[in-house]
Structure formats: C-alpha cells, structure tokens
Tab-separated table of C-alpha atoms and ligand atoms in Angstrom:
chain	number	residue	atom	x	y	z
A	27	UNK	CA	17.984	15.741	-0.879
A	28	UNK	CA	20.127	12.793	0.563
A	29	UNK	CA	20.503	9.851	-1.828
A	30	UNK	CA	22.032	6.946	-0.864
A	31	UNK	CA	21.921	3.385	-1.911
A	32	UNK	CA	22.198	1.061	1.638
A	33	UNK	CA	23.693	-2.370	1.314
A	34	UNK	CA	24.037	-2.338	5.225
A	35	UNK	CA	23.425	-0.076	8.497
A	36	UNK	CA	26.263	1.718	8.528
A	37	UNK	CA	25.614	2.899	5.097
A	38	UNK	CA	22.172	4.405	6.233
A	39	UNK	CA	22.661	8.432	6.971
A	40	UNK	CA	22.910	8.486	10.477
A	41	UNK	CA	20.831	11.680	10.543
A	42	UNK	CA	17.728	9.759	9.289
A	43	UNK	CA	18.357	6.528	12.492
A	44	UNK	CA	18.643	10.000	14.774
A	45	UNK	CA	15.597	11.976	13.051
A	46	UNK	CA	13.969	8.583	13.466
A	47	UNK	CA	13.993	7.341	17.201
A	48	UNK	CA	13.672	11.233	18.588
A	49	UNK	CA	10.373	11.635	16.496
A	50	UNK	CA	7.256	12.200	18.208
A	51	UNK	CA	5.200	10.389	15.575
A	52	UNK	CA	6.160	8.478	12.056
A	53	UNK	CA	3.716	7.791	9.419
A	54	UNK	CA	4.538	5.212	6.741
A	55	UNK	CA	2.857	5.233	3.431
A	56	UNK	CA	3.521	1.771	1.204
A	57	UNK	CA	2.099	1.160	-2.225
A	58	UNK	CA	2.605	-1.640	-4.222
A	59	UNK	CA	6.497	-2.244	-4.256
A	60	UNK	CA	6.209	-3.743	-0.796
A	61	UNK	CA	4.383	-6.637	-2.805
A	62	UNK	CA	6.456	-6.538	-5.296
A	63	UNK	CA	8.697	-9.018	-3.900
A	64	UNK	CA	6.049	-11.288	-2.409
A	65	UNK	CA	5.522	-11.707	-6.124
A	66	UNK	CA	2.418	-9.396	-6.374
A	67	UNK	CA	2.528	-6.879	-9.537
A	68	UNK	CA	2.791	-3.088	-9.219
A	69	UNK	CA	0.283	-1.288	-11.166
A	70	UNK	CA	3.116	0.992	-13.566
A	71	UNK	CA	5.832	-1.699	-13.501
A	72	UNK	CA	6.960	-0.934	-17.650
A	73	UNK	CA	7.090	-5.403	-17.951
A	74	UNK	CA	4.488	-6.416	-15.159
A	75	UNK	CA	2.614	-3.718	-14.095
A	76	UNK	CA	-1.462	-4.326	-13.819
A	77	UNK	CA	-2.028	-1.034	-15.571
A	78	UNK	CA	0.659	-2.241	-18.399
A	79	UNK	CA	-1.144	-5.190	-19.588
A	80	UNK	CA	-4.848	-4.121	-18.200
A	81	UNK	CA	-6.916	-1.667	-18.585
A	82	UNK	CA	-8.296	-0.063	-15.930
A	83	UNK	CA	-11.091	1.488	-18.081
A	84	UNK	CA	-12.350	-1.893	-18.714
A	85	UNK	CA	-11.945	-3.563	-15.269
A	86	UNK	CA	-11.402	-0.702	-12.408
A	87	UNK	CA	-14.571	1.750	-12.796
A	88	UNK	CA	-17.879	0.933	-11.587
A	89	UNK	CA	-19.041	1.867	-15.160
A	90	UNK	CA	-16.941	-0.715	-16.289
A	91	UNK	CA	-18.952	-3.175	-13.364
A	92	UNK	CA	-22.147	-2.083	-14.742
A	93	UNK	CA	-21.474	-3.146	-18.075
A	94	UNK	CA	-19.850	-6.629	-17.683
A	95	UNK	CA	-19.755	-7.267	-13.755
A	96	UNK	CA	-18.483	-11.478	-14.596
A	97	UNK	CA	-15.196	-9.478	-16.221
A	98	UNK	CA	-14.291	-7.314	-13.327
A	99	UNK	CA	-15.195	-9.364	-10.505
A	100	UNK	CA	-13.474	-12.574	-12.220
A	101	UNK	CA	-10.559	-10.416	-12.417
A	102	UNK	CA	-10.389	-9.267	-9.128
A	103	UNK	CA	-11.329	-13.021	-7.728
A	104	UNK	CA	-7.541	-13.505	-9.667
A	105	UNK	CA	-6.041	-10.693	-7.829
A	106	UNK	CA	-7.183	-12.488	-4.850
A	107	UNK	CA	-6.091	-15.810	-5.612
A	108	UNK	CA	-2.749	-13.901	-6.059
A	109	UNK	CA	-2.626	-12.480	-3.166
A	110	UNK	CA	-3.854	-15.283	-0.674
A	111	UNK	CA	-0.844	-17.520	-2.601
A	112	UNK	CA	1.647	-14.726	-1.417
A	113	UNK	CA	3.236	-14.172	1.592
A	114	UNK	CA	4.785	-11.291	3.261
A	115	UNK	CA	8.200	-10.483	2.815
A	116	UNK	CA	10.655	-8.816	4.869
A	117	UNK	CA	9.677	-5.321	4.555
A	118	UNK	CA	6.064	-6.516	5.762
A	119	UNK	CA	7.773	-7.622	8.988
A	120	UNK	CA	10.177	-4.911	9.407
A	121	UNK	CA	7.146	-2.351	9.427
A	122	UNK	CA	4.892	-4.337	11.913
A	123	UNK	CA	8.473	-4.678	13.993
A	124	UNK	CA	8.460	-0.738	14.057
A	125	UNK	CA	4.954	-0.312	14.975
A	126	UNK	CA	5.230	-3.299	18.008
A	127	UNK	CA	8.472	-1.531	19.131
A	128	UNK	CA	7.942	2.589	18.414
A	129	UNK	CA	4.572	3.133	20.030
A	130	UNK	CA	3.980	6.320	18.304
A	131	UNK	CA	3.732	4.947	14.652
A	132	UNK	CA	0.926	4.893	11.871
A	133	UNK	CA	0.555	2.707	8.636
A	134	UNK	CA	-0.997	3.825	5.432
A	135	UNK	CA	-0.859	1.715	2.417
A	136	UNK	CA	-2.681	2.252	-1.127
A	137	UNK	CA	-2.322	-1.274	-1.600
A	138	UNK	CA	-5.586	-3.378	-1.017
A	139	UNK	CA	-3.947	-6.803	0.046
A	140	UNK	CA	-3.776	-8.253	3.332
A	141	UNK	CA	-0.142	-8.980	3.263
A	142	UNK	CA	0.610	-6.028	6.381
A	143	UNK	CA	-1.760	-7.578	8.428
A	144	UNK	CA	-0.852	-11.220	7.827
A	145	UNK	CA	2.985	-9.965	8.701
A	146	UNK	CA	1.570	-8.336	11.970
A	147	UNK	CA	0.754	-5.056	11.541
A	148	UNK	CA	-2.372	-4.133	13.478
A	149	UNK	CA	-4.973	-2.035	11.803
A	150	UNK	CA	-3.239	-0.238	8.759
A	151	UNK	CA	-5.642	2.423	7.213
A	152	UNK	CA	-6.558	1.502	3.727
A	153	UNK	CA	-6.708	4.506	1.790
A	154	UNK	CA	-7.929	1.847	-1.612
A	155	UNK	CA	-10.054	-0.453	0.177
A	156	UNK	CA	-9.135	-3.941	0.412
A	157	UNK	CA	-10.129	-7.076	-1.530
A	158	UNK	CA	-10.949	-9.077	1.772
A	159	UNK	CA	-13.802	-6.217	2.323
A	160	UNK	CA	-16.611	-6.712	-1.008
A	161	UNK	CA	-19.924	-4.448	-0.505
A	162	UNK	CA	-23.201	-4.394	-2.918
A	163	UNK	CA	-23.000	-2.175	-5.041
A	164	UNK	CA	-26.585	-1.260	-4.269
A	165	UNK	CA	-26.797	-0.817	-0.469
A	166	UNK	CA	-22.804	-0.941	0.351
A	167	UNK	CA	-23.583	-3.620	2.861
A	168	UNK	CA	-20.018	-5.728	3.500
A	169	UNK	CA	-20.321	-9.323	2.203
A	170	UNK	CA	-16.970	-10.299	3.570
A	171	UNK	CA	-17.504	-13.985	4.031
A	172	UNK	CA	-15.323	-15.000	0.713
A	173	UNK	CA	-15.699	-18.428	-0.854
A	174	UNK	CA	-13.182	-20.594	-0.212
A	175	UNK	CA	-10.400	-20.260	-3.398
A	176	UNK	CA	-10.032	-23.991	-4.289
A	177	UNK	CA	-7.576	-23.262	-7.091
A	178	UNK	CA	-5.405	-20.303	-8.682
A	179	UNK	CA	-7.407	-18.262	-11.190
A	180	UNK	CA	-6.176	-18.422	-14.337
A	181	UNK	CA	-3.978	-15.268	-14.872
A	182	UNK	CA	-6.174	-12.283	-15.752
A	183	UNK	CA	-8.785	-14.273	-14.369
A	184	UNK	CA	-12.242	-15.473	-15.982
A	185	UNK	CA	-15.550	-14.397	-16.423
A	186	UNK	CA	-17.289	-15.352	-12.562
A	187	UNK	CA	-20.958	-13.995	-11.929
A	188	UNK	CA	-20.600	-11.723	-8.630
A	189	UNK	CA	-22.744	-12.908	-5.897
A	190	UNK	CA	-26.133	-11.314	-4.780
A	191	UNK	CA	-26.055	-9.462	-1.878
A	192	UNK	CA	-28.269	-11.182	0.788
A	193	UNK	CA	-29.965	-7.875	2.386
A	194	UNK	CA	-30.966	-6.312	-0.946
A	195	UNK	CA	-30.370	-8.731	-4.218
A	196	UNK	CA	-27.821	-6.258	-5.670
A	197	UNK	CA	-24.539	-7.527	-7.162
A	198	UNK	CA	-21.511	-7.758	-5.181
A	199	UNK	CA	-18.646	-5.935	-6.209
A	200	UNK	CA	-14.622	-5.375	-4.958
A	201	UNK	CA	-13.961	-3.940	-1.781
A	202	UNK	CA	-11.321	-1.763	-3.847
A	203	UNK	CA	-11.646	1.841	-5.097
A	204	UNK	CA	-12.029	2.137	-8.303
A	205	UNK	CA	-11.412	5.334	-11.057
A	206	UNK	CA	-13.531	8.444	-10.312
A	207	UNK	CA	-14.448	7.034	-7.320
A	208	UNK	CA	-13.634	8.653	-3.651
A	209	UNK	CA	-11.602	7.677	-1.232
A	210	UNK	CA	-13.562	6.151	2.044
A	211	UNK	CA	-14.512	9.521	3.552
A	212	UNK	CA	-13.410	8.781	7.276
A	213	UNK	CA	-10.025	6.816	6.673
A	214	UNK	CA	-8.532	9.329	4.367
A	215	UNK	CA	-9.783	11.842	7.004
A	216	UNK	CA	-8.020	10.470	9.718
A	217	UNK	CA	-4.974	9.749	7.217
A	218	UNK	CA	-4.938	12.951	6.662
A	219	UNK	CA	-4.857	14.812	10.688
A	220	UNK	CA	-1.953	11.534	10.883
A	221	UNK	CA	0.265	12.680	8.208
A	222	UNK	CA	-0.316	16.289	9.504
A	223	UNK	CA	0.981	15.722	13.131
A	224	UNK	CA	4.255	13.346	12.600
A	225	UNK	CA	7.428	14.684	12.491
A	226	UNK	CA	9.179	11.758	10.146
A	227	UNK	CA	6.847	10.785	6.654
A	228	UNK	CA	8.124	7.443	5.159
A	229	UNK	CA	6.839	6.890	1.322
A	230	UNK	CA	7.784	3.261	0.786
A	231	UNK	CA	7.114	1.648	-2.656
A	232	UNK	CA	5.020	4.144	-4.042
A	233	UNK	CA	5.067	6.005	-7.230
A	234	UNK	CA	3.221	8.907	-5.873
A	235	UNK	CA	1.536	9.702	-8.813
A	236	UNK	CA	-1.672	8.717	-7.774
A	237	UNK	CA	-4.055	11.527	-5.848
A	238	UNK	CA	-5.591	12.066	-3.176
A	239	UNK	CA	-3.144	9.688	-1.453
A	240	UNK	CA	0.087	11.567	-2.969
A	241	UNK	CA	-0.692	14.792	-1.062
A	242	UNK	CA	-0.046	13.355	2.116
A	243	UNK	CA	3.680	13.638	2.226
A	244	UNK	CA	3.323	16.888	1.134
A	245	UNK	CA	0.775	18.098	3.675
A	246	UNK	CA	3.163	16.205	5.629
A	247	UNK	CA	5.970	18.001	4.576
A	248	UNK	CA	4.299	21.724	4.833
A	249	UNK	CA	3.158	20.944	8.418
A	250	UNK	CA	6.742	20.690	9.446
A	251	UNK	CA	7.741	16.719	8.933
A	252	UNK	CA	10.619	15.089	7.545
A	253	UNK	CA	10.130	13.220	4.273
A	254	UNK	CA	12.051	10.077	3.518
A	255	UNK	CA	11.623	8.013	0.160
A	256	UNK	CA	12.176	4.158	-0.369
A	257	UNK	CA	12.128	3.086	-3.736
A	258	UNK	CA	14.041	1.184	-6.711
A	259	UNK	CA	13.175	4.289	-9.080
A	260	UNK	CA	13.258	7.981	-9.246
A	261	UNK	CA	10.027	9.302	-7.651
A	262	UNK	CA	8.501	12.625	-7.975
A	263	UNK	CA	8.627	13.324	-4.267
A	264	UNK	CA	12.246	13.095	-4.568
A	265	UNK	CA	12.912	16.537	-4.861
A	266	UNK	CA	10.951	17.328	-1.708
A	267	UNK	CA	12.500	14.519	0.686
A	268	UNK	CA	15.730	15.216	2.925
A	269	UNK	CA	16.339	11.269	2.663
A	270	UNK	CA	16.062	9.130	-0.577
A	271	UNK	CA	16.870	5.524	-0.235
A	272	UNK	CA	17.323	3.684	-3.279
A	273	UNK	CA	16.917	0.166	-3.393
A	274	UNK	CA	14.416	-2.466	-2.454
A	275	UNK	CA	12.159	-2.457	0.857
A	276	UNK	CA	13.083	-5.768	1.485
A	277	UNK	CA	16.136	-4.588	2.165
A	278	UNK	CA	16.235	-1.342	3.477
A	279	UNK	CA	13.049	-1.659	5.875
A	280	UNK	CA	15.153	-4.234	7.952
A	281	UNK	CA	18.296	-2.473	8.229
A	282	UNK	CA	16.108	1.042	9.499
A	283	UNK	CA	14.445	-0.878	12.199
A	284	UNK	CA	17.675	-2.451	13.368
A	285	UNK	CA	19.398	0.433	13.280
A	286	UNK	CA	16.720	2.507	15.216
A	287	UNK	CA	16.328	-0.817	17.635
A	288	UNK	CA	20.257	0.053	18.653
A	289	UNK	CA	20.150	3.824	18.915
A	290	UNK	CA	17.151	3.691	20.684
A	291	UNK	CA	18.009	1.842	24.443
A	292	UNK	CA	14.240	2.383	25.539
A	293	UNK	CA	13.134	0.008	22.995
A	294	UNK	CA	12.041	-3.144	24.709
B	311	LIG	P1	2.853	1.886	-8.785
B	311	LIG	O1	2.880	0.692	-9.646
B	311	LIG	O2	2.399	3.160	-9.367
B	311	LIG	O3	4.319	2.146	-8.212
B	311	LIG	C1	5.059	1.140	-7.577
B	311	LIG	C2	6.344	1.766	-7.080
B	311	LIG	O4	7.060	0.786	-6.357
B	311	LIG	C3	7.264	2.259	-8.191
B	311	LIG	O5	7.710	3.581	-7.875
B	311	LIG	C4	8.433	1.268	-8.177
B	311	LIG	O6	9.681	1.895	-8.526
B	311	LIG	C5	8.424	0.845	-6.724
B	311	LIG	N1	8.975	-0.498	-6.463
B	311	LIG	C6	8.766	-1.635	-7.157
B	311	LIG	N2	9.363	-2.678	-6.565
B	311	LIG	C7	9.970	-2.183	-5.456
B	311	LIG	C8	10.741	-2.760	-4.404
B	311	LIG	N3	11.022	-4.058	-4.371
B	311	LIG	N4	11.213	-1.945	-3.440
B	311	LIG	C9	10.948	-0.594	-3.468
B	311	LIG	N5	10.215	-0.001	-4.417
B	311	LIG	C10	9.723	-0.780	-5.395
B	311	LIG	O7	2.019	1.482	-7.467
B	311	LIG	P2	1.392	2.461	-6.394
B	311	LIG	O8	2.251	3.634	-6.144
B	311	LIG	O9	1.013	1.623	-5.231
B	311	LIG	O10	-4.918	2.419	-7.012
B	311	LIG	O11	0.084	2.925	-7.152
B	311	LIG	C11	-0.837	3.748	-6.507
B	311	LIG	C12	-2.227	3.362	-6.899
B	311	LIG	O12	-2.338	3.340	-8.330
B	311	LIG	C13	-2.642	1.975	-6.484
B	311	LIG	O13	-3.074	1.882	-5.125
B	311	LIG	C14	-3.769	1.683	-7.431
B	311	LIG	C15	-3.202	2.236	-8.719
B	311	LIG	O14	-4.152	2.691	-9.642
B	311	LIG	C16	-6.111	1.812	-6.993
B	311	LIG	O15	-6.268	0.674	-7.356
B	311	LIG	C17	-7.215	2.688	-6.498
C-alpha cells in the first residue's frame, strides 16, 4: 500500500501513470464523493451525510413506500431538485476525458444522479438505479417523463402524492434501489465480468461499505487487477490497494488524466 497525498503530477507515483496507460482495461467505481463537491451530500458524511440526518428505514425501503408513499417520493422529488441544481465538477470531466481518450475504459457509479452523464460520460452502469429512471411499483413499467421542477424542494422535501402509472394505475416510485432490495440483475452482471477482466480498478469516492457493489474491487483484485483508492478518508479497501490517493477527486482525477495524456503519445 502506496499512500500519497498529490497536490500536483509529479507528486502522483509514477508507477500508477505507467500501470495506467499500459493497461488493457480500467474500471472506475465512484460513489458519492464525486458529488460531494457539486454540493450533493454523501450518504455517511458524520455533518451532512443523508443517512446522518435521515433515516433510511423510513424513506429508502419499499416497506417504507407502502406505508407513506407522499414521504418517500416527496423526498426523493428533493433529491432531485438537488441534483438538477448541481453541476458537474472537475472529477466528472476528468473521468468522461479518460473514457473519450483511453478506449478501453468502463464506469460504474453507486450514485443515482445524472451528473457523469451531463459531464460527458457515455453510458455509465448504474449499479443503484438512477432518479431520472421512476417505474410502478406494480408492473415496473419506466415513467421517465419527469414533471418539470419549477422550484427547489424544500430541504428534506414534502409530502407529494406519487403519480399513477398510466399502463396499470399503480403508484410510481424512485428509480433508486432501495434496502433489501437487489441490485438490477443484468447491470451488476455485466459490472461484474467488467471488474473481472481489467487490469487497473479505480474506487473513487466511495466508502465501500456498502455490498454487493463493494466486492467488485475485490473480485477485481483476486482476478489479477491493480487496485487504486481516491478518497479524503481512510477506506476499508485500503489495505488491499497498491495505490491510495488521499485527497479530493476534484483534484486528483485531473492531474491522473493529464498525466496519463503525456505518457501516453498514442492518445489523440
Ligand atoms: P458514502 O457516504 O458511504 O461515502 C462517501 C465517501 O466519499 C466517503 O468515503 C468519503 O470519505 C468520500 N468523499 C467525500 N467527499 C470526497 C471528495 N471530495 N473526494 C474524494 N472522496 C470524498 O457514499 P457511497 O460510498 O457512495 O446506496 O455509499 C454507497 C451507497 O450507500 C450509496 O450508493 C447508497 C448508500 O446507501 C443506495 O442508495 C442504494
């Protein structure tokens, strides 16, 4: 394990720029510190975090939808409000950089905003769903034609009736995964043969506690790949990776993909 705290390039191991423009294939898993500073809260942030001042039990399980769907789907209509407000930040761009310029590149991300997309990344797999994507919760046909947002939500949102679902009359619900719920079957699938046949495994703003999606740099790792950590904080995964980066993805995203854009003279 290789920690180092990058303020610039040339303090960036140069193993990990080499490791990095001879791999074969990278796979890049974010979570939600790649929001973070397009002012979107992690979930286990000890201040902001959604799971700090939220409970899940009450607003992420489709128990908790059953019981009082205007709670949970008023809530999430705030999530949304938050996230069409924010914009992408550099680490956004510096991953959709990577993918346009290394053609052998995959994005996962936990997190279920649109923010990698709207900072050009093509199709990243969303192992949590994503709120742009709400289903019935009856017949799982997509309703994804949202309502205009005329204003912020309040924060934590307010109690809003979920729509009716126009093939079957059941309520509409997030197009997130919720608690005790699985992953969608055929993107963790293919999330999974993609984290088992790179040779570099990028964990970027993740806390890796949360399962199934945690076990991919360590399927990763067993089948033979390189694991390299971005984060403010201590992870779990530390231990396992040959690179830790400390600091922000802001930050360090940009100076990887410049440095890689230098080694690597094939790069258009
Ligand atoms: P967490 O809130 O668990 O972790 C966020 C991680 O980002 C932490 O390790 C922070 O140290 C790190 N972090 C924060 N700001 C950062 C920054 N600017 N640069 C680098 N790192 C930063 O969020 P996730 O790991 O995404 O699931 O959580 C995983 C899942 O748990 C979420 O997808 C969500 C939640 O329950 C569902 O909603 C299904």
């Amino acid at each position: 394990m290789n920690v180092v705290q990058p303020q610039t390039e040339r303090e960036l191991p140069p193993a990990l720029i080499q490791t990095l423009t001879r791999a074969k294939r990278i796979v890049t898993l974010t979570g939600a510190g790649i929001s973070a500073e397009s002012g979107l809260p992690t979930f286990r942030d000890k201040l902001t975090g959604l799971w700090t001042n939220y409970n899940p039990a009450q607003l992420a399980t489709s128990e908790a939808f059953l019981r009082e769907p205007d709670l949970v789907w008023g809530w999430y209509k705030w999530r949304e409000s938050q996230m069409l407000a924010a914009k992408p930040n550099a680490g956004h761009y510096a991953l959709a950089k990577m993918e346009t310029q290394f053609p052998r590149f995959d994005l996962l991300t936990q997190n279920v905003d649109n923010l990698h997309e709207r900072a050009g990344s093509a199709s990243p797999f969303h192992l949590h769903g994503e709120l742009t994507k709400p289903r019935c919760f009856d017949c799982g046909t997509l309703n994804a034609i949202l309502p205009p947002m005329i204003s912020p939500e309040p924060e934590g949102g307010r109690r809003i009736n979920p729509p009716k679902c126009t093939q079957c009359g059941g309520l509409i619900r997030p197009g997130v995964v919720w608690f005790g719920e699985p992953l969608p079957e055929a993107t963790f699938d293919a999330a999974v043969t993609l984290a088992d046949a790179c040779d570099v495994f990028l964990c970027v703003g993740t806390s890796s506690l949360v399962h199934p999606a945690a076990e991919l740099p360590i399927s990763a790792k067993r089948n033979g790949a390189i694991l390299c950590i971005i984060n403010i904080e201590k992870t779990p995964l530390d231990r396992h990776s040959e690179f830790v980066l400390r600091g922000s993805t802001s930050s360090i995203l940009p100076l990887i993909v410049n440095a890689m854009y230098r080694t690597n003279a094939t790069w258009p």
